[in-house]
């Protein structure tokens, strides 16, 4: 199993003795965030929560310090604004991307790379975002 770490938006692959730069942060990547509320006493009871990056790539590549992300939760209701994800995307179990609950996270918080969405899942995510933001 490969180990990934991300520092300032650059994904690093850890080998036994060296680290190599693989790629920059991309739209559709999933990261596990420690204390996503920014404070251990925040309303989010989870120590960690996974998020998928949904910002446009131009913003991700810029010096702007934050990106828009959608949270991933283990419970979903199958709404048109939710996208099912799971083991294929690097998660431990079946979960849901909630496009009705977008958040802005600092790029430096996105340090634990989990996996990436396949192109078909990104297209499904785009449709869910359009529904959540009433763009259709």
PDB file of C-alpha atoms in Angstrom:
ATOM      1  CA  UNK A   1       0.000   0.000   0.000  1.00  0.00           C
ATOM      2  CA  UNK A   2       1.322   3.426  -0.919  1.00  0.00           C
ATOM      3  CA  UNK A   3       1.481   6.159   1.705  1.00  0.00           C
ATOM      4  CA  UNK A   4       0.657   9.710   0.666  1.00  0.00           C
ATOM      5  CA  UNK A   5       1.156  12.990   2.483  1.00  0.00           C
ATOM      6  CA  UNK A   6       0.353  16.468   1.242  1.00  0.00           C
ATOM      7  CA  UNK A   7       2.231  19.615   2.141  1.00  0.00           C
ATOM      8  CA  UNK A   8       0.959  22.992   0.894  1.00  0.00           C
ATOM      9  CA  UNK A   9      -1.061  21.377  -1.874  1.00  0.00           C
ATOM     10  CA  UNK A  10       1.739  19.105  -3.127  1.00  0.00           C
ATOM     11  CA  UNK A  11       1.135  15.397  -2.738  1.00  0.00           C
ATOM     12  CA  UNK A  12       4.165  13.437  -1.517  1.00  0.00           C
ATOM     13  CA  UNK A  13       4.545   9.692  -1.843  1.00  0.00           C
ATOM     14  CA  UNK A  14       6.429   8.184   1.094  1.00  0.00           C
ATOM     15  CA  UNK A  15       8.910   5.425   0.315  1.00  0.00           C
ATOM     16  CA  UNK A  16      11.073   3.598   2.809  1.00  0.00           C
ATOM     17  CA  UNK A  17      13.904   6.128   2.582  1.00  0.00           C
ATOM     18  CA  UNK A  18      12.826   8.980   0.336  1.00  0.00           C
ATOM     19  CA  UNK A  19       9.837  11.107  -0.526  1.00  0.00           C
ATOM     20  CA  UNK A  20       9.050  12.106  -4.065  1.00  0.00           C
ATOM     21  CA  UNK A  21       6.762  14.846  -5.311  1.00  0.00           C
ATOM     22  CA  UNK A  22       3.926  13.261  -7.260  1.00  0.00           C
ATOM     23  CA  UNK A  23       1.413  15.943  -8.175  1.00  0.00           C
ATOM     24  CA  UNK A  24      -0.430  19.006  -6.929  1.00  0.00           C
ATOM     25  CA  UNK A  25      -3.841  18.982  -5.326  1.00  0.00           C
ATOM     26  CA  UNK A  26      -6.606  18.233  -7.823  1.00  0.00           C
ATOM     27  CA  UNK A  27     -10.359  18.697  -7.921  1.00  0.00           C
ATOM     28  CA  UNK A  28     -12.101  15.451  -6.967  1.00  0.00           C
ATOM     29  CA  UNK A  29      -9.439  14.328  -4.489  1.00  0.00           C
ATOM     30  CA  UNK A  30     -10.451  13.156  -1.030  1.00  0.00           C
ATOM     31  CA  UNK A  31      -8.597  14.234   2.115  1.00  0.00           C
ATOM     32  CA  UNK A  32      -9.061  13.345   5.765  1.00  0.00           C
ATOM     33  CA  UNK A  33      -9.052  16.486   7.927  1.00  0.00           C
ATOM     34  CA  UNK A  34      -8.138  16.531  11.636  1.00  0.00           C
ATOM     35  CA  UNK A  35     -10.622  18.622  13.671  1.00  0.00           C
ATOM     36  CA  UNK A  36     -12.446  19.984  10.597  1.00  0.00           C
ATOM     37  CA  UNK A  37     -14.107  22.709  12.659  1.00  0.00           C
ATOM     38  CA  UNK A  38     -10.650  24.097  13.461  1.00  0.00           C
ATOM     39  CA  UNK A  39     -11.210  23.634  17.173  1.00  0.00           C
ATOM     40  CA  UNK A  40     -11.300  20.387  19.180  1.00  0.00           C
ATOM     41  CA  UNK A  41     -14.333  21.737  21.057  1.00  0.00           C
ATOM     42  CA  UNK A  42     -16.343  22.586  17.898  1.00  0.00           C
ATOM     43  CA  UNK A  43     -19.778  21.129  17.123  1.00  0.00           C
ATOM     44  CA  UNK A  44     -18.325  18.397  14.883  1.00  0.00           C
ATOM     45  CA  UNK A  45     -17.983  15.339  17.134  1.00  0.00           C
ATOM     46  CA  UNK A  46     -15.562  13.595  14.780  1.00  0.00           C
ATOM     47  CA  UNK A  47     -11.832  13.743  15.378  1.00  0.00           C
ATOM     48  CA  UNK A  48     -11.382  13.301  11.615  1.00  0.00           C
ATOM     49  CA  UNK A  49     -13.705  13.872   8.686  1.00  0.00           C
ATOM     50  CA  UNK A  50     -13.140  13.218   4.993  1.00  0.00           C
ATOM     51  CA  UNK A  51     -13.800  15.909   2.393  1.00  0.00           C
ATOM     52  CA  UNK A  52     -13.684  16.012  -1.392  1.00  0.00           C
ATOM     53  CA  UNK A  53     -12.221  19.105  -3.082  1.00  0.00           C
ATOM     54  CA  UNK A  54     -14.856  20.732  -5.333  1.00  0.00           C
ATOM     55  CA  UNK A  55     -13.248  24.110  -6.130  1.00  0.00           C
ATOM     56  CA  UNK A  56     -12.333  24.831  -9.728  1.00  0.00           C
ATOM     57  CA  UNK A  57      -8.754  23.900 -10.579  1.00  0.00           C
ATOM     58  CA  UNK A  58      -7.728  27.535 -11.220  1.00  0.00           C
ATOM     59  CA  UNK A  59      -8.523  28.407  -7.588  1.00  0.00           C
ATOM     60  CA  UNK A  60      -6.778  25.283  -6.283  1.00  0.00           C
ATOM     61  CA  UNK A  61      -3.623  26.181  -8.240  1.00  0.00           C
ATOM     62  CA  UNK A  62      -3.669  29.814  -7.082  1.00  0.00           C
ATOM     63  CA  UNK A  63      -2.132  31.313  -3.953  1.00  0.00           C
ATOM     64  CA  UNK A  64      -5.602  31.693  -2.457  1.00  0.00           C
ATOM     65  CA  UNK A  65      -5.344  29.925   0.935  1.00  0.00           C
ATOM     66  CA  UNK A  66      -8.697  28.092   0.922  1.00  0.00           C
ATOM     67  CA  UNK A  67     -10.661  25.712  -1.276  1.00  0.00           C
ATOM     68  CA  UNK A  68     -14.316  24.694  -1.278  1.00  0.00           C
ATOM     69  CA  UNK A  69     -14.930  21.129  -0.143  1.00  0.00           C
ATOM     70  CA  UNK A  70     -17.904  18.837   0.363  1.00  0.00           C
ATOM     71  CA  UNK A  71     -18.014  16.644   3.477  1.00  0.00           C
ATOM     72  CA  UNK A  72     -18.239  12.878   3.256  1.00  0.00           C
ATOM     73  CA  UNK A  73     -20.503  11.167   5.786  1.00  0.00           C
ATOM     74  CA  UNK A  74     -21.358   7.521   6.357  1.00  0.00           C
ATOM     75  CA  UNK A  75     -25.088   8.212   6.206  1.00  0.00           C
ATOM     76  CA  UNK A  76     -26.940   9.481   3.192  1.00  0.00           C
ATOM     77  CA  UNK A  77     -30.504   9.511   1.999  1.00  0.00           C
ATOM     78  CA  UNK A  78     -29.963   9.070  -1.727  1.00  0.00           C
ATOM     79  CA  UNK A  79     -30.933  12.666  -2.497  1.00  0.00           C
ATOM     80  CA  UNK A  80     -29.970  14.118  -5.872  1.00  0.00           C
ATOM     81  CA  UNK A  81     -27.491  16.348  -3.996  1.00  0.00           C
ATOM     82  CA  UNK A  82     -25.623  13.345  -2.559  1.00  0.00           C
ATOM     83  CA  UNK A  83     -23.073  11.115  -4.281  1.00  0.00           C
ATOM     84  CA  UNK A  84     -22.249   7.616  -3.083  1.00  0.00           C
ATOM     85  CA  UNK A  85     -18.544   6.787  -2.655  1.00  0.00           C
ATOM     86  CA  UNK A  86     -16.687   3.939  -1.034  1.00  0.00           C
ATOM     87  CA  UNK A  87     -13.758   1.579  -1.135  1.00  0.00           C
ATOM     88  CA  UNK A  88     -13.026   2.302  -4.830  1.00  0.00           C
ATOM     89  CA  UNK A  89     -12.278   5.914  -3.862  1.00  0.00           C
ATOM     90  CA  UNK A  90      -9.991   4.972  -0.963  1.00  0.00           C
ATOM     91  CA  UNK A  91     -12.523   5.095   1.874  1.00  0.00           C
ATOM     92  CA  UNK A  92     -12.943   2.339   4.455  1.00  0.00           C
ATOM     93  CA  UNK A  93     -16.688   1.875   3.829  1.00  0.00           C
ATOM     94  CA  UNK A  94     -19.605   3.099   1.776  1.00  0.00           C
ATOM     95  CA  UNK A  95     -20.288   6.795   2.358  1.00  0.00           C
ATOM     96  CA  UNK A  96     -21.945   9.847   0.806  1.00  0.00           C
ATOM     97  CA  UNK A  97     -20.652  13.192  -0.440  1.00  0.00           C
ATOM     98  CA  UNK A  98     -23.074  15.867   0.809  1.00  0.00           C
ATOM     99  CA  UNK A  99     -23.215  18.723  -1.711  1.00  0.00           C
ATOM    100  CA  UNK A 100     -25.757  20.672   0.386  1.00  0.00           C
ATOM    101  CA  UNK A 101     -23.151  21.277   3.103  1.00  0.00           C
ATOM    102  CA  UNK A 102     -20.172  22.879   1.324  1.00  0.00           C
ATOM    103  CA  UNK A 103     -17.382  24.338   3.447  1.00  0.00           C
ATOM    104  CA  UNK A 104     -14.260  26.393   2.866  1.00  0.00           C
ATOM    105  CA  UNK A 105     -11.113  24.745   4.233  1.00  0.00           C
ATOM    106  CA  UNK A 106      -7.562  26.018   4.375  1.00  0.00           C
ATOM    107  CA  UNK A 107      -5.302  24.158   1.957  1.00  0.00           C
ATOM    108  CA  UNK A 108      -2.844  23.446   4.768  1.00  0.00           C
ATOM    109  CA  UNK A 109      -5.567  21.397   6.504  1.00  0.00           C
ATOM    110  CA  UNK A 110      -5.686  18.991   3.547  1.00  0.00           C
ATOM    111  CA  UNK A 111      -2.657  16.887   4.464  1.00  0.00           C
ATOM    112  CA  UNK A 112      -3.972  13.325   4.595  1.00  0.00           C
ATOM    113  CA  UNK A 113      -4.687  12.148   1.062  1.00  0.00           C
ATOM    114  CA  UNK A 114      -7.272   9.353   0.921  1.00  0.00           C
ATOM    115  CA  UNK A 115      -8.024   8.853  -2.781  1.00  0.00           C
ATOM    116  CA  UNK A 116      -9.509  10.313  -5.940  1.00  0.00           C
ATOM    117  CA  UNK A 117     -12.860  10.184  -7.650  1.00  0.00           C
ATOM    118  CA  UNK A 118     -13.046   8.474 -11.025  1.00  0.00           C
ATOM    119  CA  UNK A 119     -14.087  10.666 -13.958  1.00  0.00           C
ATOM    120  CA  UNK A 120     -17.619   9.219 -13.845  1.00  0.00           C
ATOM    121  CA  UNK A 121     -17.903  10.086 -10.131  1.00  0.00           C
ATOM    122  CA  UNK A 122     -16.677  13.647 -10.803  1.00  0.00           C
ATOM    123  CA  UNK A 123     -19.436  13.994 -13.415  1.00  0.00           C
ATOM    124  CA  UNK A 124     -21.957  12.673 -10.874  1.00  0.00           C
ATOM    125  CA  UNK A 125     -20.550  15.160  -8.325  1.00  0.00           C
ATOM    126  CA  UNK A 126     -20.948  18.001 -10.840  1.00  0.00           C
ATOM    127  CA  UNK A 127     -24.630  17.112 -11.339  1.00  0.00           C
ATOM    128  CA  UNK A 128     -25.186  16.987  -7.566  1.00  0.00           C
ATOM    129  CA  UNK A 129     -23.485  20.376  -7.111  1.00  0.00           C
ATOM    130  CA  UNK A 130     -25.685  21.904  -9.821  1.00  0.00           C
ATOM    131  CA  UNK A 131     -28.773  20.615  -8.016  1.00  0.00           C
ATOM    132  CA  UNK A 132     -27.541  21.816  -4.606  1.00  0.00           C
ATOM    133  CA  UNK A 133     -26.792  25.300  -5.950  1.00  0.00           C
ATOM    134  CA  UNK A 134     -29.917  25.461  -8.167  1.00  0.00           C
ATOM    135  CA  UNK A 135     -27.844  26.005 -11.331  1.00  0.00           C
ATOM    136  CA  UNK A 136     -30.124  24.013 -13.629  1.00  0.00           C
TER     137      UNK A 136
END
